CSV table of C-alpha atoms and ligand atoms in Angstrom, one decimal:
chain,number,residue,atom,x,y,z
S,20,MET,CA,0.0,0.0,0.0
S,21,SER,CA,1.5,3.3,-1.0
S,22,GLN,CA,1.6,6.1,1.6
S,23,GLU,CA,0.8,9.6,0.5
S,24,ARG,CA,3.4,12.2,1.4
S,25,THR,CA,2.8,15.8,2.0
S,26,GLU,CA,5.5,18.4,1.3
S,27,GLY,CA,7.9,18.6,4.2
S,28,ASP,CA,7.2,15.0,5.3
S,29,LEU,CA,10.7,13.8,6.2
S,30,ARG,CA,9.8,10.2,7.1
S,31,ASN,CA,12.3,7.7,5.8
S,32,THR,CA,14.3,10.4,4.1
S,33,GLY,CA,17.0,10.1,6.8
S,34,LEU,CA,16.4,13.8,7.6
S,35,SER,CA,13.8,13.2,10.3
S,36,LEU,CA,14.9,12.9,13.9
S,37,LYS,CA,16.1,9.4,14.8
S,38,HIS,CA,13.6,9.3,17.6
S,39,ASP,CA,10.5,11.4,17.1
S,40,ARG,CA,10.1,13.2,20.3
S,41,GLU,CA,6.9,14.4,21.8
S,42,TRP,CA,8.0,16.9,24.3
S,43,ASP,CA,5.6,18.0,27.0
S,44,TYR,CA,5.7,21.8,27.1
S,45,GLU,CA,3.4,21.9,30.1
S,46,ILE,CA,1.1,24.4,28.5
S,47,ASP,CA,-1.4,24.0,31.3
S,48,ARG,CA,1.1,24.9,34.0
S,49,ILE,CA,2.0,28.1,32.1
S,50,VAL,CA,-1.6,29.0,31.5
S,51,GLU,CA,-2.3,28.5,35.2
S,52,ALA,CA,0.6,30.8,36.2
S,53,VAL,CA,-0.7,33.5,33.8
S,54,GLU,CA,-4.2,33.3,35.4
S,55,GLU,CA,-2.8,33.3,38.9
S,56,ARG,CA,-0.6,36.3,38.3
S,57,ASP,CA,-3.1,38.1,36.1
S,58,ALA,CA,-0.1,38.3,33.7
S,59,GLU,CA,0.0,40.5,30.6
S,60,THR,CA,3.3,39.3,29.3
S,61,VAL,CA,4.8,35.8,28.9
S,62,GLY,CA,8.4,35.3,28.0
S,63,LEU,CA,9.6,31.9,26.6
S,64,GLN,CA,13.3,30.9,26.5
S,65,PHE,CA,14.3,27.8,24.6
S,66,PRO,CA,17.7,26.2,24.3
S,67,GLU,CA,19.3,26.4,20.8
S,68,GLY,CA,18.1,22.9,19.7
S,69,LEU,CA,14.5,23.7,20.5
S,70,LYS,CA,14.1,27.3,19.3
S,71,ARG,CA,12.4,26.0,16.1
S,72,ARG,CA,9.6,24.6,18.2
S,73,GLY,CA,9.0,28.1,19.7
S,74,PRO,CA,6.4,29.3,17.2
S,75,ALA,CA,4.3,26.2,17.7
S,76,VAL,CA,4.4,26.5,21.5
S,77,THR,CA,3.5,30.2,21.2
S,78,ASP,CA,0.5,29.3,19.0
S,79,ASP,CA,-0.6,26.7,21.6
S,80,LEU,CA,-0.5,29.4,24.3
S,81,ARG,CA,-2.1,32.1,22.2
S,82,GLU,CA,-5.0,29.7,21.5
S,83,THR,CA,-5.6,29.2,25.2
S,84,LEU,CA,-4.7,32.6,26.7
S,85,PRO,CA,-6.9,35.8,26.4
S,86,ASP,CA,-6.1,37.9,23.4
S,87,ASP,CA,-4.5,40.7,25.4
S,88,VAL,CA,-1.7,38.5,26.8
S,89,GLN,CA,1.4,38.9,24.8
S,90,VAL,CA,3.7,35.9,24.3
S,91,MET,CA,7.3,36.5,23.2
S,92,MET,CA,10.4,34.4,22.7
S,93,SER,CA,13.9,35.1,23.7
S,94,GLY,CA,16.3,35.3,20.8
S,95,GLN,CA,19.4,35.2,23.1
S,96,PRO,CA,21.6,32.1,22.7
S,97,CYS,CA,20.9,29.6,25.5
S,98,TYR,CA,22.9,26.5,26.4
S,99,GLY,CA,22.0,25.9,30.0
S,100,ALA,CA,20.1,26.9,33.1
S,101,CYS,CA,23.2,29.1,33.8
S,102,ASP,CA,22.1,31.2,30.9
S,103,LEU,CA,18.7,32.8,31.8
S,104,ASP,CA,17.6,35.8,29.7
S,105,THR,CA,17.5,38.1,32.7
S,106,TYR,CA,16.4,41.1,30.6
S,107,MET,CA,13.3,39.1,29.5
S,108,MET,CA,12.9,37.7,33.0
S,109,ARG,CA,12.7,41.3,34.5
S,110,ARG,CA,10.3,42.5,31.9
S,111,THR,CA,7.7,39.8,31.7
S,112,ASP,CA,5.1,38.7,34.2
S,113,VAL,CA,5.6,35.0,33.6
S,114,PHE,CA,9.0,33.8,32.4
S,115,VAL,CA,9.4,30.2,31.2
S,116,HIS,CA,12.8,28.5,30.7
S,117,PHE,CA,12.5,25.3,28.7
S,118,GLY,CA,14.9,22.3,28.5
S,119,HIS,CA,17.0,22.6,31.6
S,120,SER,CA,16.5,21.7,35.2
S,121,PRO,CA,16.8,24.6,37.7
S,122,MET,CA,20.3,25.7,38.8
S,123,LYS,CA,18.5,27.9,41.4
S,124,GLU,CA,14.8,27.9,42.1
S,125,SER,CA,13.0,31.2,42.0
S,126,ASP,CA,9.3,32.2,42.0
S,127,LYS,CA,10.1,34.3,39.0
S,128,ILE,CA,10.9,31.4,36.8
S,129,ILE,CA,8.9,28.4,35.6
S,130,TYR,CA,11.3,25.7,34.5
S,131,VAL,CA,9.9,23.1,32.0
S,132,PRO,CA,12.4,20.3,31.9
S,133,LEU,CA,11.3,18.6,28.6
S,134,PHE,CA,12.2,15.0,29.3
S,135,SER,CA,13.3,12.7,26.5
S,136,ASN,CA,11.0,9.8,25.7
S,137,VAL,CA,13.8,7.7,24.1
S,138,ASP,CA,13.9,4.1,25.4
S,139,VAL,CA,17.2,3.9,27.3
S,140,PHE,CA,17.1,0.2,28.2
S,141,PRO,CA,18.3,-1.4,24.9
S,142,MET,CA,21.5,0.6,25.2
S,143,MET,CA,21.9,-0.2,28.8
S,144,GLU,CA,21.5,-3.9,28.0
S,145,ARG,CA,24.3,-3.6,25.4
S,146,ALA,CA,26.4,-1.7,27.9
S,147,THR,CA,26.2,-4.4,30.5
S,148,GLU,CA,26.9,-7.1,27.9
S,149,GLU,CA,29.8,-5.4,26.1
S,150,LYS,CA,31.5,-2.7,28.2
S,151,LEU,CA,30.8,-2.9,31.9
S,152,ALA,CA,32.5,-5.5,34.1
S,153,SER,CA,30.0,-8.2,35.0
S,154,PRO,CA,28.5,-8.0,38.5
S,155,ASP,CA,30.7,-11.1,39.5
S,156,GLU,CA,33.9,-9.3,38.4
S,157,ASP,CA,33.0,-5.9,39.8
S,158,PRO,CA,29.5,-5.2,41.2
S,159,ASP,CA,30.1,-1.5,41.8
S,160,VAL,CA,28.9,0.9,39.2
S,161,GLY,CA,28.2,4.7,39.3
S,162,LEU,CA,25.2,5.9,37.3
S,163,VAL,CA,24.9,9.3,35.8
S,164,THR,CA,22.7,11.0,33.2
S,165,THR,CA,21.7,14.4,31.9
S,166,ALA,CA,18.6,16.4,32.8
S,167,GLN,CA,16.8,15.1,29.7
S,168,HIS,CA,16.7,11.5,31.0
S,169,MET,CA,16.3,12.3,34.7
S,170,ASN,CA,12.7,11.1,34.6
S,171,LYS,CA,14.0,7.5,34.0
S,172,PHE,CA,16.8,7.7,36.6
S,173,ASP,CA,15.1,5.5,39.3
S,174,GLU,CA,14.1,2.9,36.7
S,175,MET,CA,17.7,2.8,35.3
S,176,ARG,CA,19.0,2.3,38.8
S,177,SER,CA,16.5,-0.5,39.6
S,178,TRP,CA,17.3,-2.1,36.2
S,179,LEU,CA,21.0,-2.3,37.1
S,180,GLU,CA,20.2,-3.5,40.6
S,181,GLU,CA,18.0,-6.3,39.3
S,182,ARG,CA,21.0,-7.5,37.2
S,183,GLY,CA,23.2,-7.8,40.3
S,184,TYR,CA,25.0,-4.4,40.3
S,185,GLU,CA,25.5,-2.3,43.4
S,186,VAL,CA,24.6,1.2,42.0
S,187,HIS,CA,26.3,4.2,43.5
S,188,VAL,CA,24.7,7.6,43.1
S,189,ARG,CA,25.0,10.9,44.7
S,190,LYS,CA,23.7,14.5,44.3
S,191,GLY,CA,26.8,16.5,43.3
S,192,ASP,CA,26.5,20.0,44.6
S,193,ASP,CA,24.3,23.2,44.5
S,194,ARG,CA,24.7,23.6,40.8
S,195,LEU,CA,22.9,20.3,40.2
S,196,THR,CA,19.3,19.7,40.9
S,197,HIS,CA,19.1,15.9,40.9
S,198,GLU,CA,20.9,12.8,42.2
S,199,GLY,CA,23.0,11.4,39.4
S,200,GLN,CA,22.7,14.5,37.2
S,201,VAL,CA,25.8,15.8,35.3
S,202,LEU,CA,26.3,19.1,33.5
S,203,GLY,CA,28.9,19.9,31.0
S,204,CYS,CA,30.8,21.8,33.7
S,205,ASN,CA,30.0,19.7,36.8
S,206,TYR,CA,30.5,16.0,37.4
S,207,ALA,CA,30.4,16.0,41.2
S,208,SER,CA,27.6,13.3,41.1
S,209,ALA,CA,30.2,10.9,39.6
S,210,ASP,CA,32.3,11.2,42.7
S,211,VAL,CA,31.2,7.8,44.0
S,212,ASP,CA,32.9,4.7,45.3
S,213,ALA,CA,33.0,2.8,42.0
S,214,ASP,CA,35.7,2.2,39.4
S,215,GLN,CA,33.2,2.2,36.5
S,216,ILE,CA,30.6,4.8,35.6
S,217,LEU,CA,27.7,4.3,33.3
S,218,TYR,CA,26.7,7.5,31.6
S,219,VAL,CA,23.3,7.2,29.9
S,220,GLY,CA,22.6,10.1,27.6
S,221,GLY,CA,23.1,11.7,24.2
S,222,GLY,CA,26.5,12.7,22.8
S,223,LYS,CA,30.1,12.7,24.0
S,224,PHE,CA,30.0,16.3,25.3
S,225,HIS,CA,29.3,15.3,28.9
S,226,PRO,CA,31.1,12.0,29.3
S,227,LEU,CA,34.4,13.3,28.0
S,228,GLY,CA,34.5,15.9,30.7
S,229,LEU,CA,33.4,13.3,33.1
S,230,ALA,CA,36.4,11.0,32.1
S,231,MET,CA,38.7,14.0,32.4
S,232,GLU,CA,37.5,14.9,35.8
S,233,HIS,CA,37.7,11.2,37.0
S,234,PRO,CA,40.6,9.8,35.1
S,235,GLU,CA,40.9,6.8,37.4
S,236,LYS,CA,37.4,5.6,36.4
S,237,LYS,CA,36.3,3.8,33.3
S,238,VAL,CA,33.4,5.8,31.8
S,239,VAL,CA,31.0,3.8,29.6
S,240,ILE,CA,28.9,5.9,27.3
S,241,ALA,CA,25.4,4.4,26.5
S,242,ASP,CA,23.9,6.9,24.1
S,243,PRO,CA,20.3,5.9,23.4
S,244,VAL,CA,19.8,9.0,21.2
S,245,ASN,CA,22.4,8.2,18.6
S,246,ASN,CA,22.4,4.4,19.4
S,247,ALA,CA,26.1,4.4,20.2
S,248,LEU,CA,28.1,2.5,22.8
S,249,THR,CA,31.7,3.6,23.6
S,250,ILE,CA,34.3,4.1,26.3
S,251,ALA,CA,35.2,7.7,26.9
S,252,ASP,CA,38.6,8.4,25.5
S,253,THR,CA,40.3,11.6,26.6
S,254,GLU,CA,43.6,11.3,24.6
S,255,GLN,CA,42.6,13.5,21.7
S,256,PHE,CA,41.1,16.0,24.0
S,257,MET,CA,44.2,16.2,26.2
S,258,LYS,CA,46.4,16.7,23.1
S,259,GLN,CA,44.3,19.7,22.0
S,260,ARG,CA,44.5,21.2,25.4
S,261,TYR,CA,48.3,20.8,25.7
S,262,ALA,CA,48.7,22.3,22.3
S,263,SER,CA,46.7,25.4,23.4
S,264,VAL,CA,48.8,25.7,26.5
S,265,HIS,CA,52.0,25.5,24.6
S,266,LYS,CA,50.9,28.2,22.1
S,267,ALA,CA,50.0,30.5,25.0
S,268,MET,CA,53.3,30.2,26.8
S,269,ASP,CA,54.9,33.1,24.8
S,270,ALA,CA,51.9,35.4,25.3
S,271,GLU,CA,52.6,38.8,26.6
S,272,GLN,CA,49.2,40.4,26.8
S,273,TRP,CA,46.3,38.3,28.2
S,274,GLY,CA,42.6,39.0,28.0
S,275,VAL,CA,40.8,37.7,31.0
S,276,ILE,CA,37.1,37.1,30.2
S,277,PHE,CA,34.5,37.5,32.9
S,278,CYS,CA,31.2,36.2,31.6
S,279,THR,CA,28.1,38.2,32.5
S,280,LYS,CA,25.6,35.4,32.1
S,281,ILE,CA,23.9,34.9,35.4
S,282,GLY,CA,25.3,31.4,36.1
S,283,GLN,CA,28.7,31.7,34.4
S,284,GLY,CA,30.4,34.4,36.4
S,285,ARG,CA,33.6,33.7,38.4
S,286,TRP,CA,34.4,37.2,39.5
S,287,GLU,CA,37.0,36.3,42.2
S,288,LYS,CA,38.9,34.0,39.8
S,289,ALA,CA,39.0,36.7,37.1
S,290,GLN,CA,40.1,39.4,39.6
S,291,GLU,CA,42.8,37.2,41.0
S,292,ILE,CA,44.4,36.7,37.6
S,293,VAL,CA,44.3,40.4,36.8
S,294,GLU,CA,45.6,41.5,40.2
S,295,ASN,CA,48.6,39.2,39.8
S,296,ASN,CA,49.5,40.0,36.2
S,297,ASP,CA,50.1,43.6,35.0
S,298,ASP,CA,49.8,42.4,31.4
S,299,ALA,CA,46.3,40.9,32.0
S,300,TYR,CA,43.2,42.9,31.1
S,301,LEU,CA,39.7,42.2,32.3
S,302,ILE,CA,37.1,41.9,29.5
S,303,THR,CA,33.4,41.5,30.3
S,304,MET,CA,31.0,39.9,27.8
S,305,ASP,CA,28.0,37.6,27.7
S,306,GLU,CA,28.5,35.5,24.5
S,307,VAL,CA,32.1,34.5,24.1
S,308,THR,CA,32.8,34.1,20.4
S,309,PRO,CA,35.9,34.4,18.2
S,310,ASP,CA,34.5,37.5,16.4
S,311,ARG,CA,34.0,39.5,19.6
S,312,LEU,CA,37.6,39.0,20.7
S,313,THR,CA,39.4,39.7,17.4
S,314,ASN,CA,39.5,43.4,17.8
S,315,PHE,CA,41.1,43.3,21.2
S,316,GLY,CA,44.2,41.7,19.6
S,317,MET,CA,45.6,40.1,22.7
S,318,ASP,CA,48.1,37.3,22.5
S,319,ALA,CA,46.0,34.8,24.5
S,320,TYR,CA,42.8,34.6,26.6
S,321,VAL,CA,41.6,33.0,29.8
S,322,ASN,CA,38.0,32.2,30.0
S,323,THR,CA,36.5,32.2,33.5
S,324,GLY,CA,33.0,31.6,32.0
S,325,CYS,CA,31.6,28.3,30.6
S,326,PRO,CA,34.5,25.8,30.4
S,327,ARG,CA,32.9,24.1,27.4
S,328,ILE,CA,33.4,27.3,25.3
S,329,THR,CA,37.1,27.0,26.1
S,330,THR,CA,37.5,23.3,25.4
S,331,ASP,CA,35.0,22.6,22.7
S,332,ASP,CA,35.0,25.8,20.7
S,333,GLY,CA,38.7,26.6,21.6
S,334,PRO,CA,40.1,25.6,18.2
S,335,GLN,CA,37.8,28.2,16.5
S,336,PHE,CA,39.4,31.1,18.3
S,337,LYS,CA,42.3,32.8,16.5
S,338,LYS,CA,44.4,33.1,19.7
S,339,PRO,CA,44.8,30.5,22.4
S,340,MET,CA,41.9,30.4,24.8
S,341,LEU,CA,42.7,28.7,28.2
S,342,THR,CA,40.8,27.7,31.3
S,343,PRO,CA,42.0,29.4,34.5
S,344,GLY,CA,44.0,26.2,35.5
S,345,GLU,CA,45.6,26.0,32.1
S,346,TYR,CA,46.6,29.7,32.4
S,347,GLU,CA,48.5,28.9,35.5
S,348,ILE,CA,50.4,26.2,33.6
S,349,ALA,CA,51.1,28.5,30.7
S,350,ILE,CA,52.7,31.3,32.9
S,351,GLY,CA,54.8,28.7,34.7
S,352,GLU,CA,53.0,28.7,38.1
S,353,LYS,CA,52.0,25.0,37.8
S,354,PRO,CA,53.6,22.0,36.2
S,355,LEU,CA,52.4,20.7,32.8
S,356,ASP,CA,51.1,17.5,34.3
S,357,SER,CA,48.7,19.3,36.6
S,358,LEU,CA,46.4,20.0,33.6
S,359,GLU,CA,42.8,19.0,34.5
S,360,PHE,CA,39.3,19.6,33.5
S,361,ASP,CA,37.8,23.0,34.4
S,362,THR,CA,34.7,22.5,36.5
S,363,PHE,CA,32.2,25.0,37.8
S,364,HIS,CA,30.6,24.9,41.2
S,365,GLY,CA,27.9,26.9,43.0
S,366,THR,CA,25.2,29.1,41.4
S,367,TRP,CA,24.8,32.8,41.8
M,2,SF4,S1,28.4,26.7,32.3
M,2,SF4,FE1,27.9,24.6,32.6
M,2,SF4,S2,25.7,24.5,32.6
M,2,SF4,FE2,26.3,26.4,31.7
M,2,SF4,S3,26.4,26.0,29.5
M,2,SF4,FE3,28.4,25.7,30.3
M,2,SF4,S4,28.6,23.6,30.7
M,2,SF4,FE4,26.4,24.0,30.6
């Protein structure tokens, strides 16, 4: 039987999402808040990957809300709960942040987490069969995941326990909302008494940092989104970081970046660097991009904001961009082998 296709139907073209996701945007909760607060303005902030869904969510809200309630979307880049659009937050009666769990609770903000509905268990099955030590060899395993899969965390834990593992979990620190949750800049929840960690989640972004932060542990990546099973390998990453440090060793002028995003500021750290180096200059900015730095013409930069900008986007910058720890190595204050992953703790 032939199936009719409408224009834009991407089924079986390879262009559709691997797992069609039906996110729950919690429209009812937002509408309730509007009614309760007698709100006239609603601000929506989506992470980059979901901005495209913004108009449809706006339509859903417009259909339900009275005509005189204005709904607007934030066009600011957004990569985490550290990155709230504070301008919008101050100027709207209801402010909704989608896709991240709270870094800090506030009555001003409605967080809509948007959990993934991908089935994680087939990948976990493969992980136990192919990569994790069997429970007889080593029963201890740490379990971590990202905010998107947090709704399945208890099930994942029980699933491993039923197969004979002793599952070690902990809630990291203030920056993390849930037990077992990791962020791209914080892996404190993997600080558990187990030599092997099972990371369940999409991409290598998080587990690579995790393996850097806990080099003594084997980090198994069970990625149900891309259907991939691997062991985190930090070699390439380390080489890149050492190359940046080496390039920065001859730098005379340093730009020290203080990020003005609400959850990315490390003021004391930035101040400390500038106070101890007459050739270091403090630069404040929200979005840290190569274009914005070019005109300063410094020899090298230290980023005290999001560590992932430094490590993941670093090669795109024309001049070396280092983490605060790497800076100390480059200026000779610390030995080369002290290089470690830059993590971020606390909130604001
Ligand atoms: S600072 Fe941390 S939470 Fe914020 S975008 Fe960077 S990695 Fe994610």
